[in-house]
């Protein structure tokens, strides 16, 4: 029988125990969704694990751990970034926006509304990352053409194949 493994094995050698004492932590303040949060974690710990395991913000998903699928996308100062490979120590004083807070931004609210109106979501696992990338695109380019949509969304994978609905959702949000 295989051993039970859940959420403890992490890329880059970090585990839940790393934040608890396996590696020396650094006290730092992060601004997440407009709220200051204090954490004491290793500088090199990926932002994804700080959000999920330390702060309990599980909306941002783990997909591949190598920044290739987009499930872990968050905004850092409005730019879509892959949190699974971003060391928390590199964030500094920059503002972090997660799926839990993106609906408070004009572009995020438009994208979320379009997603619901057009029923973009199928299984939903990749959708936090899709919404984060789409809202960063819309904030930077309020009227994106197909090429801009393709470029912005290229790093986001959807195993259910909802790419057509995602494109329609972005266009719908841009028109609203």
PDB file of C-alpha atoms in Angstrom:
ATOM      1  CA  UNK A   1       0.000   0.000   0.000  1.00  0.00           C
ATOM      2  CA  UNK A   2       1.248   3.500  -0.848  1.00  0.00           C
ATOM      3  CA  UNK A   3       1.765   5.943   2.012  1.00  0.00           C
ATOM      4  CA  UNK A   4      -0.859   8.660   2.370  1.00  0.00           C
ATOM      5  CA  UNK A   5       0.517  11.935   1.065  1.00  0.00           C
ATOM      6  CA  UNK A   6      -1.442  15.140   1.251  1.00  0.00           C
ATOM      7  CA  UNK A   7      -0.395  18.757   1.020  1.00  0.00           C
ATOM      8  CA  UNK A   8       2.827  18.066   2.971  1.00  0.00           C
ATOM      9  CA  UNK A   9       5.221  17.436   0.107  1.00  0.00           C
ATOM     10  CA  UNK A  10       6.037  20.746  -1.508  1.00  0.00           C
ATOM     11  CA  UNK A  11       8.209  21.779  -4.428  1.00  0.00           C
ATOM     12  CA  UNK A  12      11.468  23.496  -3.499  1.00  0.00           C
ATOM     13  CA  UNK A  13      11.756  21.451  -0.312  1.00  0.00           C
ATOM     14  CA  UNK A  14       9.207  23.409   1.714  1.00  0.00           C
ATOM     15  CA  UNK A  15       6.667  21.662   3.873  1.00  0.00           C
ATOM     16  CA  UNK A  16       4.086  22.805   6.360  1.00  0.00           C
ATOM     17  CA  UNK A  17       6.739  22.062   8.988  1.00  0.00           C
ATOM     18  CA  UNK A  18       9.222  24.437   7.319  1.00  0.00           C
ATOM     19  CA  UNK A  19       7.169  27.414   8.434  1.00  0.00           C
ATOM     20  CA  UNK A  20       6.879  25.940  11.922  1.00  0.00           C
ATOM     21  CA  UNK A  21      10.588  25.572  12.510  1.00  0.00           C
ATOM     22  CA  UNK A  22      12.236  23.324   9.920  1.00  0.00           C
ATOM     23  CA  UNK A  23      13.921  26.405   8.485  1.00  0.00           C
ATOM     24  CA  UNK A  24      14.457  29.719  10.228  1.00  0.00           C
ATOM     25  CA  UNK A  25      11.696  32.190   9.504  1.00  0.00           C
ATOM     26  CA  UNK A  26      11.738  35.904   8.941  1.00  0.00           C
ATOM     27  CA  UNK A  27       9.031  38.186  10.284  1.00  0.00           C
ATOM     28  CA  UNK A  28       7.529  40.217   7.465  1.00  0.00           C
ATOM     29  CA  UNK A  29       4.425  42.209   6.693  1.00  0.00           C
ATOM     30  CA  UNK A  30       2.532  41.531   3.487  1.00  0.00           C
ATOM     31  CA  UNK A  31      -0.303  43.580   2.031  1.00  0.00           C
ATOM     32  CA  UNK A  32      -2.862  41.092   0.740  1.00  0.00           C
ATOM     33  CA  UNK A  33      -6.145  42.299  -0.724  1.00  0.00           C
ATOM     34  CA  UNK A  34      -5.564  45.665   0.939  1.00  0.00           C
ATOM     35  CA  UNK A  35      -5.022  44.193   4.415  1.00  0.00           C
ATOM     36  CA  UNK A  36      -1.666  44.074   6.204  1.00  0.00           C
ATOM     37  CA  UNK A  37      -0.804  40.534   7.326  1.00  0.00           C
ATOM     38  CA  UNK A  38       2.205  39.569   9.448  1.00  0.00           C
ATOM     39  CA  UNK A  39       3.910  36.237   8.827  1.00  0.00           C
ATOM     40  CA  UNK A  40       7.057  34.548  10.112  1.00  0.00           C
ATOM     41  CA  UNK A  41       8.283  32.273   7.334  1.00  0.00           C
ATOM     42  CA  UNK A  42      11.508  31.510   5.454  1.00  0.00           C
ATOM     43  CA  UNK A  43      12.289  34.188   2.826  1.00  0.00           C
ATOM     44  CA  UNK A  44      12.529  31.530   0.131  1.00  0.00           C
ATOM     45  CA  UNK A  45       9.133  29.960   0.834  1.00  0.00           C
ATOM     46  CA  UNK A  46       6.932  30.283  -2.267  1.00  0.00           C
ATOM     47  CA  UNK A  47       4.161  32.839  -1.870  1.00  0.00           C
ATOM     48  CA  UNK A  48       1.609  30.138  -2.759  1.00  0.00           C
ATOM     49  CA  UNK A  49       2.371  28.176   0.419  1.00  0.00           C
ATOM     50  CA  UNK A  50       2.347  31.308   2.566  1.00  0.00           C
ATOM     51  CA  UNK A  51      -1.122  32.123   1.238  1.00  0.00           C
ATOM     52  CA  UNK A  52      -2.528  28.601   1.488  1.00  0.00           C
ATOM     53  CA  UNK A  53      -0.775  26.988   4.454  1.00  0.00           C
ATOM     54  CA  UNK A  54       0.163  29.896   6.690  1.00  0.00           C
ATOM     55  CA  UNK A  55      -2.719  32.306   6.063  1.00  0.00           C
ATOM     56  CA  UNK A  56      -5.422  29.776   5.138  1.00  0.00           C
ATOM     57  CA  UNK A  57      -6.265  31.547   1.876  1.00  0.00           C
ATOM     58  CA  UNK A  58      -7.018  28.482  -0.240  1.00  0.00           C
ATOM     59  CA  UNK A  59      -8.585  30.190  -3.262  1.00  0.00           C
ATOM     60  CA  UNK A  60      -5.212  30.266  -5.017  1.00  0.00           C
ATOM     61  CA  UNK A  61      -4.587  26.726  -6.274  1.00  0.00           C
ATOM     62  CA  UNK A  62      -1.552  24.479  -6.579  1.00  0.00           C
ATOM     63  CA  UNK A  63      -1.295  22.982 -10.046  1.00  0.00           C
ATOM     64  CA  UNK A  64       2.178  22.085 -11.237  1.00  0.00           C
ATOM     65  CA  UNK A  65       4.676  23.763  -8.901  1.00  0.00           C
ATOM     66  CA  UNK A  66       6.847  24.899 -11.829  1.00  0.00           C
ATOM     67  CA  UNK A  67       4.941  28.010 -12.985  1.00  0.00           C
ATOM     68  CA  UNK A  68       3.656  26.338 -16.145  1.00  0.00           C
ATOM     69  CA  UNK A  69      -0.092  25.876 -15.549  1.00  0.00           C
ATOM     70  CA  UNK A  70      -1.292  29.200 -14.120  1.00  0.00           C
ATOM     71  CA  UNK A  71      -3.465  27.753 -11.332  1.00  0.00           C
ATOM     72  CA  UNK A  72      -1.455  29.677  -8.727  1.00  0.00           C
ATOM     73  CA  UNK A  73      -1.717  33.089 -10.412  1.00  0.00           C
ATOM     74  CA  UNK A  74      -2.010  36.148  -8.171  1.00  0.00           C
ATOM     75  CA  UNK A  75      -1.372  39.846  -8.809  1.00  0.00           C
ATOM     76  CA  UNK A  76       1.678  41.606  -7.425  1.00  0.00           C
ATOM     77  CA  UNK A  77       1.228  45.347  -7.930  1.00  0.00           C
ATOM     78  CA  UNK A  78      -1.391  44.538 -10.566  1.00  0.00           C
ATOM     79  CA  UNK A  79       0.783  42.172 -12.593  1.00  0.00           C
ATOM     80  CA  UNK A  80      -0.210  38.512 -12.946  1.00  0.00           C
ATOM     81  CA  UNK A  81       2.523  36.292 -11.456  1.00  0.00           C
ATOM     82  CA  UNK A  82       2.835  32.592 -10.625  1.00  0.00           C
ATOM     83  CA  UNK A  83       2.949  32.348  -6.846  1.00  0.00           C
ATOM     84  CA  UNK A  84       4.325  28.790  -6.773  1.00  0.00           C
ATOM     85  CA  UNK A  85       7.758  30.042  -7.845  1.00  0.00           C
ATOM     86  CA  UNK A  86       7.784  33.513  -6.280  1.00  0.00           C
ATOM     87  CA  UNK A  87       9.760  33.563  -3.010  1.00  0.00           C
ATOM     88  CA  UNK A  88       7.785  35.501  -0.414  1.00  0.00           C
ATOM     89  CA  UNK A  89      10.926  37.438   0.474  1.00  0.00           C
ATOM     90  CA  UNK A  90      10.973  38.901  -3.046  1.00  0.00           C
ATOM     91  CA  UNK A  91       7.531  40.479  -2.648  1.00  0.00           C
ATOM     92  CA  UNK A  92       8.625  43.173  -0.214  1.00  0.00           C
ATOM     93  CA  UNK A  93       6.133  46.013   0.189  1.00  0.00           C
ATOM     94  CA  UNK A  94       4.336  45.343  -3.086  1.00  0.00           C
ATOM     95  CA  UNK A  95       0.575  44.777  -2.983  1.00  0.00           C
ATOM     96  CA  UNK A  96      -0.674  41.217  -3.440  1.00  0.00           C
ATOM     97  CA  UNK A  97      -4.168  40.542  -4.785  1.00  0.00           C
ATOM     98  CA  UNK A  98      -5.604  37.028  -4.680  1.00  0.00           C
ATOM     99  CA  UNK A  99      -8.789  35.503  -6.044  1.00  0.00           C
ATOM    100  CA  UNK A 100     -10.403  36.323  -2.688  1.00  0.00           C
ATOM    101  CA  UNK A 101      -9.898  40.059  -3.310  1.00  0.00           C
ATOM    102  CA  UNK A 102      -9.864  40.539  -7.077  1.00  0.00           C
ATOM    103  CA  UNK A 103     -13.625  41.116  -7.175  1.00  0.00           C
ATOM    104  CA  UNK A 104     -13.011  44.396  -5.351  1.00  0.00           C
ATOM    105  CA  UNK A 105     -11.135  45.747  -8.391  1.00  0.00           C
ATOM    106  CA  UNK A 106     -13.030  47.129 -11.414  1.00  0.00           C
ATOM    107  CA  UNK A 107     -11.500  44.644 -13.872  1.00  0.00           C
ATOM    108  CA  UNK A 108     -11.883  41.718 -11.473  1.00  0.00           C
ATOM    109  CA  UNK A 109     -15.539  42.516 -10.831  1.00  0.00           C
ATOM    110  CA  UNK A 110     -16.212  42.655 -14.587  1.00  0.00           C
ATOM    111  CA  UNK A 111     -14.447  39.344 -15.202  1.00  0.00           C
ATOM    112  CA  UNK A 112     -16.236  37.565 -12.343  1.00  0.00           C
ATOM    113  CA  UNK A 113     -19.616  38.890 -13.517  1.00  0.00           C
ATOM    114  CA  UNK A 114     -18.931  37.758 -17.097  1.00  0.00           C
ATOM    115  CA  UNK A 115     -17.780  34.321 -15.882  1.00  0.00           C
ATOM    116  CA  UNK A 116     -21.083  33.849 -14.065  1.00  0.00           C
ATOM    117  CA  UNK A 117     -23.292  35.277 -16.817  1.00  0.00           C
ATOM    118  CA  UNK A 118     -21.691  33.091 -19.515  1.00  0.00           C
ATOM    119  CA  UNK A 119     -21.216  30.038 -17.273  1.00  0.00           C
ATOM    120  CA  UNK A 120     -17.531  29.858 -18.153  1.00  0.00           C
ATOM    121  CA  UNK A 121     -16.648  27.487 -15.310  1.00  0.00           C
ATOM    122  CA  UNK A 122     -16.756  23.727 -15.764  1.00  0.00           C
ATOM    123  CA  UNK A 123     -14.894  21.914 -12.963  1.00  0.00           C
ATOM    124  CA  UNK A 124     -13.535  25.184 -11.578  1.00  0.00           C
ATOM    125  CA  UNK A 125     -10.073  24.125 -10.392  1.00  0.00           C
ATOM    126  CA  UNK A 126      -8.128  26.348 -12.795  1.00  0.00           C
ATOM    127  CA  UNK A 127     -10.584  29.222 -12.687  1.00  0.00           C
ATOM    128  CA  UNK A 128      -8.968  31.289  -9.914  1.00  0.00           C
ATOM    129  CA  UNK A 129      -5.813  31.483 -12.032  1.00  0.00           C
ATOM    130  CA  UNK A 130      -7.795  32.108 -15.212  1.00  0.00           C
ATOM    131  CA  UNK A 131      -9.733  34.944 -13.550  1.00  0.00           C
ATOM    132  CA  UNK A 132      -6.543  36.484 -12.155  1.00  0.00           C
ATOM    133  CA  UNK A 133      -4.820  36.468 -15.558  1.00  0.00           C
ATOM    134  CA  UNK A 134      -7.934  37.749 -17.334  1.00  0.00           C
ATOM    135  CA  UNK A 135      -8.479  40.573 -14.851  1.00  0.00           C
ATOM    136  CA  UNK A 136      -4.818  41.669 -15.103  1.00  0.00           C
ATOM    137  CA  UNK A 137      -5.245  41.737 -18.884  1.00  0.00           C
ATOM    138  CA  UNK A 138      -8.440  43.792 -18.696  1.00  0.00           C
ATOM    139  CA  UNK A 139      -6.903  46.252 -16.220  1.00  0.00           C
ATOM    140  CA  UNK A 140      -3.942  46.823 -18.555  1.00  0.00           C
ATOM    141  CA  UNK A 141      -5.893  46.627 -21.828  1.00  0.00           C
ATOM    142  CA  UNK A 142      -9.624  47.404 -21.483  1.00  0.00           C
ATOM    143  CA  UNK A 143     -10.368  46.345 -25.092  1.00  0.00           C
ATOM    144  CA  UNK A 144      -8.100  43.363 -25.826  1.00  0.00           C
ATOM    145  CA  UNK A 145      -8.127  41.756 -29.253  1.00  0.00           C
ATOM    146  CA  UNK A 146      -7.709  38.018 -29.816  1.00  0.00           C
ATOM    147  CA  UNK A 147      -3.913  38.286 -29.985  1.00  0.00           C
ATOM    148  CA  UNK A 148      -3.764  40.133 -26.648  1.00  0.00           C
ATOM    149  CA  UNK A 149      -6.092  37.570 -25.058  1.00  0.00           C
ATOM    150  CA  UNK A 150      -3.975  34.705 -26.402  1.00  0.00           C
ATOM    151  CA  UNK A 151      -0.772  36.287 -25.095  1.00  0.00           C
ATOM    152  CA  UNK A 152      -2.192  37.007 -21.633  1.00  0.00           C
ATOM    153  CA  UNK A 153      -3.849  33.624 -21.200  1.00  0.00           C
ATOM    154  CA  UNK A 154      -1.173  31.421 -22.827  1.00  0.00           C
ATOM    155  CA  UNK A 155       0.260  30.297 -19.487  1.00  0.00           C
ATOM    156  CA  UNK A 156      -3.086  29.157 -18.064  1.00  0.00           C
ATOM    157  CA  UNK A 157      -4.089  25.554 -18.661  1.00  0.00           C
ATOM    158  CA  UNK A 158      -7.631  24.205 -18.429  1.00  0.00           C
ATOM    159  CA  UNK A 159      -7.966  20.429 -18.462  1.00  0.00           C
ATOM    160  CA  UNK A 160     -11.704  20.743 -19.159  1.00  0.00           C
ATOM    161  CA  UNK A 161     -11.024  22.707 -22.346  1.00  0.00           C
ATOM    162  CA  UNK A 162     -13.113  25.799 -21.569  1.00  0.00           C
ATOM    163  CA  UNK A 163     -10.815  28.031 -23.633  1.00  0.00           C
ATOM    164  CA  UNK A 164     -13.602  29.200 -25.964  1.00  0.00           C
ATOM    165  CA  UNK A 165     -15.794  30.181 -23.012  1.00  0.00           C
ATOM    166  CA  UNK A 166     -12.862  31.911 -21.314  1.00  0.00           C
ATOM    167  CA  UNK A 167     -12.235  34.013 -24.452  1.00  0.00           C
ATOM    168  CA  UNK A 168     -15.954  34.836 -24.669  1.00  0.00           C
ATOM    169  CA  UNK A 169     -15.956  35.801 -20.989  1.00  0.00           C
ATOM    170  CA  UNK A 170     -13.034  38.193 -21.453  1.00  0.00           C
ATOM    171  CA  UNK A 171     -14.683  39.806 -24.489  1.00  0.00           C
ATOM    172  CA  UNK A 172     -18.004  40.076 -22.627  1.00  0.00           C
ATOM    173  CA  UNK A 173     -16.288  41.732 -19.655  1.00  0.00           C
ATOM    174  CA  UNK A 174     -14.506  44.177 -21.971  1.00  0.00           C
ATOM    175  CA  UNK A 175     -17.839  45.234 -23.463  1.00  0.00           C
ATOM    176  CA  UNK A 176     -19.545  45.785 -20.108  1.00  0.00           C
TER     177      UNK A 176
END
